[in-house]
Amino acid sequence: SISRELKIRGIKVMKKARRPLLTKRMMKQRLAFALRNRNHPIDFWDKVVFTDETPIKTFAQVPNEHAFIRPGTDENTVNEKTTSPTVKHPDYILIWSGFSIKGTGLIYWCDGKVDSKQYIDIIKTAYVPSVEQFGLSLDDSIMLHDHAPAHTSKASTTAIKEFGVNVIEDWPGNSPDLNPIKNLWSVLKTNVALNFHSGTLQELYDVIGNEWAKIEMWHTDMLQNLARSMPERLQKVIDR
């Protein structure tokens, strides 16, 4: 077989890593951002609150799910144990939240696509209370968010300043790999997929809330490691 021949030749098969499609302009922005921020002391990132929105579906597969089959079983056998069902257009819930080295922030349950009006409400009712929950002050903390239109509109920018929120400036476009909350979303979605069963939106709300809370309860080391991974992430941009 092909797999046997590859093994004989010492060729290993690896899953391709996904990364954003970047234009030359974006690459320059990423490099400039990395060079500006690479020399921050590690405790600088302890003050950062990493934020973002993400959709969570009512029907999501567990990433890299495997099936085990007995010797002699046809690998092409199709049954409940060897397949994962899919749905073309599952319902989903869009959430906003953040995390810092101190823990996970409040969840904001978004009402459809986030616009400037809703983002200002997010800052007021979720971000500011989350900072207080972390035992930080607005003066001593810094928000990291991407440059989605709702985040950087004139109305949002004005409101952010009025609330006294500090923001990491000049975030480069199309750079989700630089925001460690993406790793946390992956953990959350895997745990939700493992514990969500009924398929109803109400249960999904409950499971999301429970699993998000568990991350802070059980994985404080992971939060610290993610927050303090920023120098390495920036160095990778520079080395690339």
Short mmCIF file of N, CA, C and O in Angstrom, two decimals, residues 20-129:
data_model
loop_
_atom_site.label_atom_id
_atom_site.label_comp_id
_atom_site.label_asym_id
_atom_site.label_seq_id
_atom_site.Cartn_x
_atom_site.Cartn_y
_atom_site.Cartn_z
N PRO A 20 -3.12 32.21 8.24
CA PRO A 20 -3.84 33.20 7.45
C PRO A 20 -3.14 33.51 6.13
O PRO A 20 -1.91 33.46 6.05
N LEU A 21 -3.93 33.80 5.11
CA LEU A 21 -3.40 34.23 3.83
C LEU A 21 -3.00 35.70 3.96
O LEU A 21 -3.84 36.55 4.26
N LEU A 22 -1.74 35.99 3.77
CA LEU A 22 -1.23 37.33 4.02
C LEU A 22 -0.73 37.99 2.75
O LEU A 22 -0.01 37.39 1.96
N THR A 23 -1.09 39.27 2.57
CA THR A 23 -0.54 40.06 1.49
C THR A 23 0.82 40.61 1.94
O THR A 23 1.17 40.55 3.13
N LYS A 24 1.58 41.15 1.00
CA LYS A 24 2.88 41.74 1.36
C LYS A 24 2.71 42.88 2.34
O LYS A 24 3.52 43.07 3.26
N ARG A 25 1.64 43.64 2.17
CA ARG A 25 1.37 44.76 3.09
C ARG A 25 1.10 44.24 4.50
O ARG A 25 1.60 44.80 5.48
N MET A 26 0.31 43.18 4.59
CA MET A 26 0.02 42.59 5.90
C MET A 26 1.28 42.04 6.56
O MET A 26 1.48 42.18 7.76
N MET A 27 2.15 41.43 5.75
CA MET A 27 3.40 40.89 6.29
C MET A 27 4.27 42.01 6.86
O MET A 27 4.88 41.85 7.92
N LYS A 28 4.31 43.15 6.19
CA LYS A 28 5.08 44.29 6.68
C LYS A 28 4.49 44.81 7.99
O LYS A 28 5.22 45.17 8.92
N GLN A 29 3.15 44.85 8.05
CA GLN A 29 2.49 45.31 9.27
C GLN A 29 2.77 44.36 10.44
O GLN A 29 3.02 44.80 11.57
N ARG A 30 2.73 43.07 10.16
CA ARG A 30 2.99 42.08 11.20
C ARG A 30 4.43 42.20 11.72
O ARG A 30 4.67 42.16 12.92
N LEU A 31 5.36 42.36 10.79
CA LEU A 31 6.77 42.48 11.18
C LEU A 31 6.98 43.75 12.01
O LEU A 31 7.67 43.72 13.04
N ALA A 32 6.39 44.85 11.56
CA ALA A 32 6.54 46.11 12.30
C ALA A 32 5.94 45.99 13.70
O ALA A 32 6.52 46.46 14.68
N PHE A 33 4.79 45.34 13.80
CA PHE A 33 4.15 45.14 15.10
C PHE A 33 5.02 44.28 16.01
O PHE A 33 5.20 44.58 17.19
N ALA A 34 5.56 43.21 15.44
CA ALA A 34 6.41 42.30 16.22
C ALA A 34 7.67 43.01 16.72
O ALA A 34 8.07 42.86 17.87
N LEU A 35 8.28 43.80 15.86
CA LEU A 35 9.51 44.51 16.25
C LEU A 35 9.23 45.55 17.33
O LEU A 35 10.05 45.76 18.23
N ARG A 36 8.05 46.21 17.25
CA ARG A 36 7.70 47.22 18.25
C ARG A 36 7.43 46.61 19.62
O ARG A 36 7.66 47.25 20.65
N ASN A 37 6.92 45.39 19.64
CA ASN A 37 6.44 44.83 20.90
C ASN A 37 7.27 43.67 21.45
O ASN A 37 6.96 43.15 22.52
N ARG A 38 8.34 43.30 20.77
CA ARG A 38 9.09 42.11 21.17
C ARG A 38 9.89 42.30 22.46
O ARG A 38 10.21 41.34 23.15
N ASN A 39 10.22 43.54 22.79
CA ASN A 39 11.10 43.77 23.94
C ASN A 39 10.36 44.10 25.23
O ASN A 39 10.98 44.49 26.22
N HIS A 40 9.04 43.95 25.22
CA HIS A 40 8.31 44.17 26.46
C HIS A 40 8.75 43.14 27.50
O HIS A 40 8.92 41.95 27.17
N PRO A 41 8.91 43.53 28.75
CA PRO A 41 9.18 42.53 29.80
C PRO A 41 8.00 41.58 29.92
O PRO A 41 6.87 41.93 29.57
N ILE A 42 8.24 40.38 30.41
CA ILE A 42 7.19 39.36 30.44
C ILE A 42 5.99 39.81 31.27
O ILE A 42 4.85 39.46 30.96
N ASP A 43 6.22 40.64 32.30
CA ASP A 43 5.09 41.06 33.12
C ASP A 43 4.19 42.07 32.41
O ASP A 43 3.09 42.36 32.87
N PHE A 44 4.66 42.62 31.28
CA PHE A 44 3.79 43.47 30.47
C PHE A 44 2.58 42.68 30.00
O PHE A 44 1.45 43.16 30.04
N TRP A 45 2.83 41.45 29.56
CA TRP A 45 1.74 40.63 29.02
C TRP A 45 0.82 40.12 30.13
O TRP A 45 -0.31 39.71 29.87
N ASP A 46 1.28 40.19 31.39
CA ASP A 46 0.42 39.83 32.51
C ASP A 46 -0.70 40.85 32.70
O ASP A 46 -1.70 40.56 33.35
N LYS A 47 -0.54 42.04 32.12
CA LYS A 47 -1.55 43.09 32.25
C LYS A 47 -2.52 43.13 31.06
O LYS A 47 -3.46 43.92 31.06
N VAL A 48 -2.24 42.30 30.07
CA VAL A 48 -3.05 42.34 28.84
C VAL A 48 -4.28 41.45 28.99
O VAL A 48 -4.21 40.34 29.51
N VAL A 49 -5.41 41.97 28.51
CA VAL A 49 -6.65 41.18 28.44
C VAL A 49 -6.87 40.87 26.95
O VAL A 49 -7.12 41.78 26.15
N PHE A 50 -6.77 39.60 26.60
CA PHE A 50 -6.88 39.15 25.22
C PHE A 50 -8.37 38.90 24.93
O PHE A 50 -9.01 38.09 25.61
N THR A 51 -8.92 39.55 23.93
CA THR A 51 -10.36 39.48 23.68
C THR A 51 -10.67 39.13 22.23
O THR A 51 -9.84 39.33 21.33
N ASP A 52 -11.89 38.63 22.03
CA ASP A 52 -12.34 38.33 20.67
C ASP A 52 -13.77 37.79 20.72
O ASP A 52 -14.27 37.45 21.78
N GLU A 53 -14.37 37.71 19.54
CA GLU A 53 -15.66 37.01 19.39
C GLU A 53 -15.42 35.68 18.70
O GLU A 53 -14.45 35.53 17.95
N THR A 54 -16.33 34.73 18.93
CA THR A 54 -16.26 33.45 18.21
C THR A 54 -17.64 32.82 18.15
O THR A 54 -18.42 32.95 19.10
N PRO A 55 -17.98 32.15 17.03
CA PRO A 55 -19.25 31.43 16.96
C PRO A 55 -19.08 30.00 17.48
O PRO A 55 -18.06 29.36 17.24
N ILE A 56 -20.08 29.51 18.19
CA ILE A 56 -20.07 28.12 18.66
C ILE A 56 -21.35 27.46 18.16
O ILE A 56 -22.46 27.93 18.42
N LYS A 57 -21.19 26.37 17.42
CA LYS A 57 -22.31 25.74 16.72
C LYS A 57 -23.04 24.72 17.59
O LYS A 57 -22.45 24.13 18.49
N THR A 58 -24.31 24.53 17.26
CA THR A 58 -25.08 23.51 17.97
C THR A 58 -24.67 22.12 17.53
O THR A 58 -24.95 21.14 18.21
N PHE A 59 -24.01 22.04 16.39
CA PHE A 59 -23.59 20.74 15.89
C PHE A 59 -22.15 20.85 15.45
O PHE A 59 -21.84 21.28 14.35
N ALA A 60 -21.25 20.51 16.36
CA ALA A 60 -19.82 20.64 16.07
C ALA A 60 -19.12 19.31 16.32
O ALA A 60 -19.46 18.59 17.25
N GLN A 61 -18.17 19.00 15.47
CA GLN A 61 -17.42 17.76 15.62
C GLN A 61 -16.22 17.97 16.54
O GLN A 61 -15.64 19.06 16.60
N VAL A 62 -15.85 16.94 17.25
CA VAL A 62 -14.65 16.98 18.08
C VAL A 62 -13.44 16.94 17.14
O VAL A 62 -13.34 16.05 16.29
N PRO A 63 -12.52 17.91 17.23
CA PRO A 63 -11.35 17.92 16.33
C PRO A 63 -10.52 16.65 16.46
O PRO A 63 -10.33 16.12 17.55
N ASN A 64 -10.02 16.16 15.31
CA ASN A 64 -9.12 15.00 15.28
C ASN A 64 -9.70 13.78 15.99
O ASN A 64 -8.99 13.05 16.68
N GLU A 65 -11.01 13.58 15.82
CA GLU A 65 -11.65 12.41 16.43
C GLU A 65 -11.22 11.14 15.70
O GLU A 65 -11.17 11.11 14.47
N HIS A 66 -10.90 10.09 16.43
CA HIS A 66 -10.44 8.84 15.84
C HIS A 66 -11.36 7.68 16.23
O HIS A 66 -12.08 7.75 17.22
N ALA A 67 -11.30 6.65 15.42
CA ALA A 67 -12.02 5.41 15.72
C ALA A 67 -11.01 4.27 15.77
O ALA A 67 -10.01 4.27 15.04
N PHE A 68 -11.26 3.30 16.64
CA PHE A 68 -10.37 2.15 16.77
C PHE A 68 -11.08 0.92 16.20
O PHE A 68 -12.24 0.65 16.53
N ILE A 69 -10.39 0.19 15.33
CA ILE A 69 -10.98 -1.00 14.72
C ILE A 69 -10.11 -2.22 15.00
O ILE A 69 -8.89 -2.11 15.15
N ARG A 70 -10.73 -3.35 15.10
CA ARG A 70 -10.02 -4.58 15.42
C ARG A 70 -9.23 -5.09 14.21
O ARG A 70 -9.58 -4.78 13.06
N PRO A 71 -8.15 -5.84 14.44
CA PRO A 71 -7.39 -6.43 13.32
C PRO A 71 -8.30 -7.25 12.43
O PRO A 71 -9.17 -7.98 12.91
N GLY A 72 -8.10 -7.11 11.15
CA GLY A 72 -8.90 -7.88 10.20
C GLY A 72 -10.16 -7.18 9.75
O GLY A 72 -10.84 -7.63 8.83
N THR A 73 -10.48 -6.05 10.38
CA THR A 73 -11.68 -5.30 10.01
C THR A 73 -11.36 -4.41 8.81
O THR A 73 -10.29 -3.79 8.75
N ASP A 74 -12.26 -4.36 7.87
CA ASP A 74 -12.08 -3.52 6.69
C ASP A 74 -12.05 -2.05 7.13
O ASP A 74 -12.98 -1.56 7.78
N GLU A 75 -10.98 -1.33 6.77
CA GLU A 75 -10.84 0.06 7.17
C GLU A 75 -11.91 0.96 6.53
O GLU A 75 -12.11 2.08 6.97
N ASN A 76 -12.55 0.48 5.49
CA ASN A 76 -13.58 1.27 4.81
C ASN A 76 -14.98 1.01 5.37
O ASN A 76 -15.97 1.50 4.82
N THR A 77 -15.05 0.22 6.45
CA THR A 77 -16.34 -0.07 7.06
C THR A 77 -16.99 1.23 7.53
O THR A 77 -16.36 2.05 8.18
N VAL A 78 -18.26 1.40 7.20
CA VAL A 78 -19.00 2.60 7.59
C VAL A 78 -20.09 2.23 8.58
O VAL A 78 -21.00 1.48 8.27
N ASN A 79 -19.97 2.72 9.80
CA ASN A 79 -21.01 2.53 10.80
C ASN A 79 -20.91 3.68 11.81
O ASN A 79 -20.11 4.60 11.63
N GLU A 80 -21.70 3.61 12.88
CA GLU A 80 -21.73 4.71 13.85
C GLU A 80 -20.38 4.92 14.54
O GLU A 80 -20.04 6.02 14.96
N LYS A 81 -19.60 3.84 14.67
CA LYS A 81 -18.32 3.94 15.36
C LYS A 81 -17.23 4.55 14.49
O LYS A 81 -16.25 5.08 15.01
N THR A 82 -17.38 4.43 13.18
CA THR A 82 -16.30 4.88 12.29
C THR A 82 -16.63 6.18 11.56
O THR A 82 -15.85 6.62 10.71
N THR A 83 -17.76 6.78 11.85
CA THR A 83 -18.14 8.03 11.18
C THR A 83 -18.59 9.08 12.19
O THR A 83 -19.00 8.75 13.30
N SER A 84 -18.51 10.32 11.79
CA SER A 84 -19.05 11.42 12.58
C SER A 84 -20.09 12.14 11.73
O SER A 84 -19.79 12.56 10.61
N PRO A 85 -21.32 12.27 12.22
CA PRO A 85 -22.36 12.94 11.44
C PRO A 85 -22.07 14.42 11.27
O PRO A 85 -21.39 15.04 12.10
N THR A 86 -22.53 15.00 10.18
CA THR A 86 -22.35 16.43 9.92
C THR A 86 -23.69 17.06 9.57
O THR A 86 -24.62 16.38 9.15
N VAL A 87 -23.75 18.37 9.75
CA VAL A 87 -24.93 19.16 9.38
C VAL A 87 -24.45 20.34 8.55
O VAL A 87 -23.45 20.97 8.90
N LYS A 88 -25.15 20.64 7.46
CA LYS A 88 -24.69 21.70 6.56
C LYS A 88 -24.72 23.08 7.21
O LYS A 88 -23.77 23.84 7.13
N HIS A 89 -25.85 23.43 7.82
CA HIS A 89 -26.01 24.78 8.34
C HIS A 89 -26.54 24.75 9.77
O HIS A 89 -27.71 25.06 10.02
N PRO A 90 -25.70 24.38 10.74
CA PRO A 90 -26.17 24.30 12.12
C PRO A 90 -26.39 25.69 12.72
O PRO A 90 -25.79 26.68 12.28
N ASP A 91 -27.30 25.76 13.70
CA ASP A 91 -27.45 27.00 14.45
C ASP A 91 -26.17 27.27 15.24
O ASP A 91 -25.39 26.35 15.50
N TYR A 92 -25.98 28.50 15.62
CA TYR A 92 -24.79 28.82 16.41
C TYR A 92 -25.08 29.99 17.34
O TYR A 92 -26.06 30.73 17.16
N ILE A 93 -24.23 30.12 18.33
CA ILE A 93 -24.29 31.26 19.25
C ILE A 93 -22.97 32.01 19.11
O ILE A 93 -21.89 31.41 19.15
N LEU A 94 -23.05 33.32 18.94
CA LEU A 94 -21.85 34.15 18.85
C LEU A 94 -21.58 34.74 20.23
O LEU A 94 -22.45 35.36 20.84
N ILE A 95 -20.37 34.52 20.73
CA ILE A 95 -20.01 35.06 22.04
C ILE A 95 -18.79 35.95 21.94
O ILE A 95 -17.98 35.84 21.02
N TRP A 96 -18.69 36.86 22.89
CA TRP A 96 -17.47 37.66 23.09
C TRP A 96 -16.97 37.35 24.49
O TRP A 96 -17.75 37.19 25.43
N SER A 97 -15.67 37.26 24.65
CA SER A 97 -15.09 37.20 25.99
C SER A 97 -13.61 37.52 25.90
O SER A 97 -13.09 37.88 24.83
N GLY A 98 -12.94 37.37 27.01
CA GLY A 98 -11.52 37.63 27.07
C GLY A 98 -10.88 36.84 28.20
O GLY A 98 -11.58 36.19 28.99
N PHE A 99 -9.58 36.88 28.25
CA PHE A 99 -8.88 36.24 29.36
C PHE A 99 -7.60 37.00 29.63
O PHE A 99 -7.08 37.74 28.79
N SER A 100 -7.10 36.82 30.82
CA SER A 100 -5.79 37.33 31.19
C SER A 100 -5.11 36.27 32.03
O SER A 100 -5.68 35.20 32.27
N ILE A 101 -3.93 36.58 32.48
CA ILE A 101 -3.22 35.64 33.33
C ILE A 101 -4.00 35.37 34.62
O ILE A 101 -3.82 34.36 35.29
N LYS A 102 -4.94 36.29 34.94
CA LYS A 102 -5.72 36.19 36.17
C LYS A 102 -6.95 35.28 36.04
O LYS A 102 -7.51 34.86 37.05
N GLY A 103 -7.39 34.99 34.81
CA GLY A 103 -8.56 34.14 34.66
C GLY A 103 -9.32 34.44 33.38
O GLY A 103 -8.87 35.18 32.51
N THR A 104 -10.51 33.85 33.27
CA THR A 104 -11.38 34.07 32.11
C THR A 104 -12.38 35.17 32.43
O THR A 104 -12.85 35.30 33.56
N GLY A 105 -12.72 35.95 31.40
CA GLY A 105 -13.62 37.07 31.60
C GLY A 105 -15.08 36.68 31.47
O GLY A 105 -15.43 35.51 31.24
N LEU A 106 -15.94 37.68 31.60
CA LEU A 106 -17.38 37.46 31.44
C LEU A 106 -17.68 37.13 29.99
O LEU A 106 -16.98 37.57 29.07
N ILE A 107 -18.72 36.35 29.77
CA ILE A 107 -19.20 36.07 28.42
C ILE A 107 -20.27 37.10 28.05
O ILE A 107 -21.17 37.38 28.85
N TYR A 108 -20.16 37.66 26.88
CA TYR A 108 -21.21 38.51 26.32
C TYR A 108 -21.88 37.73 25.20
O TYR A 108 -21.22 37.31 24.25
N TRP A 109 -23.16 37.51 25.33
CA TRP A 109 -23.91 36.75 24.33
C TRP A 109 -24.36 37.71 23.24
O TRP A 109 -25.26 38.53 23.44
N CYS A 110 -23.71 37.66 22.11
CA CYS A 110 -23.95 38.63 21.04
C CYS A 110 -25.30 38.41 20.36
O CYS A 110 -25.74 37.28 20.18
N ASP A 111 -25.91 39.51 19.97
CA ASP A 111 -27.19 39.47 19.26
C ASP A 111 -26.91 39.68 17.78
O ASP A 111 -26.91 40.81 17.28
N GLY A 112 -26.64 38.57 17.08
CA GLY A 112 -26.30 38.67 15.67
C GLY A 112 -24.92 39.26 15.47
O GLY A 112 -24.08 39.26 16.37
N LYS A 113 -24.68 39.78 14.28
CA LYS A 113 -23.37 40.34 13.95
C LYS A 113 -23.09 41.55 14.83
O LYS A 113 -23.96 42.40 15.04
N VAL A 114 -21.88 41.64 15.33
CA VAL A 114 -21.52 42.73 16.22
C VAL A 114 -21.28 44.01 15.42
O VAL A 114 -20.44 44.05 14.52
N ASP A 115 -22.04 45.06 15.77
CA ASP A 115 -21.82 46.38 15.18
C ASP A 115 -21.26 47.31 16.26
O ASP A 115 -21.00 46.89 17.40
N SER A 116 -21.06 48.56 15.92
CA SER A 116 -20.44 49.50 16.86
C SER A 116 -21.27 49.65 18.13
O SER A 116 -20.73 49.67 19.25
N LYS A 117 -22.58 49.76 17.98
CA LYS A 117 -23.46 49.93 19.13
C LYS A 117 -23.32 48.76 20.10
O LYS A 117 -23.21 48.95 21.32
N GLN A 118 -23.32 47.55 19.56
CA GLN A 118 -23.21 46.38 20.41
C GLN A 118 -21.81 46.27 21.01
O GLN A 118 -21.66 45.85 22.17
N TYR A 119 -20.81 46.65 20.25
CA TYR A 119 -19.44 46.55 20.78
C TYR A 119 -19.23 47.52 21.93
O TYR A 119 -18.54 47.19 22.91
N ILE A 120 -19.81 48.69 21.84
CA ILE A 120 -19.73 49.64 22.95
C ILE A 120 -20.39 49.05 24.20
O ILE A 120 -19.89 49.19 25.31
N ASP A 121 -21.50 48.34 24.00
CA ASP A 121 -22.17 47.68 25.12
C ASP A 121 -21.29 46.56 25.69
O ASP A 121 -21.28 46.32 26.90
N ILE A 122 -20.58 45.87 24.82
CA ILE A 122 -19.64 44.83 25.26
C ILE A 122 -18.57 45.42 26.18
O ILE A 122 -18.26 44.89 27.25
N ILE A 123 -17.99 46.55 25.75
CA ILE A 123 -16.96 47.20 26.55
C ILE A 123 -17.52 47.59 27.92
O ILE A 123 -16.89 47.35 28.97
N LYS A 124 -18.72 48.16 27.91
CA LYS A 124 -19.32 48.67 29.14
C LYS A 124 -19.76 47.57 30.08
O LYS A 124 -19.50 47.64 31.29
N THR A 125 -20.42 46.54 29.56
CA THR A 125 -21.06 45.54 30.43
C THR A 125 -20.26 44.25 30.59
O THR A 125 -20.59 43.44 31.46
N ALA A 126 -19.23 44.06 29.77
CA ALA A 126 -18.46 42.80 29.86
C ALA A 126 -16.97 43.05 30.05
O ALA A 126 -16.34 42.44 30.92
N TYR A 127 -16.38 43.94 29.24
CA TYR A 127 -14.94 44.14 29.36
C TYR A 127 -14.56 44.81 30.68
O TYR A 127 -13.70 44.30 31.42
N VAL A 128 -15.18 45.95 30.96
CA VAL A 128 -14.83 46.69 32.18
C VAL A 128 -15.06 45.84 33.43
O VAL A 128 -14.17 45.75 34.29
N PRO A 129 -16.21 45.15 33.56
CA PRO A 129 -16.38 44.27 34.74
C PRO A 129 -15.37 43.12 34.78
O PRO A 129 -14.99 42.68 35.87
#
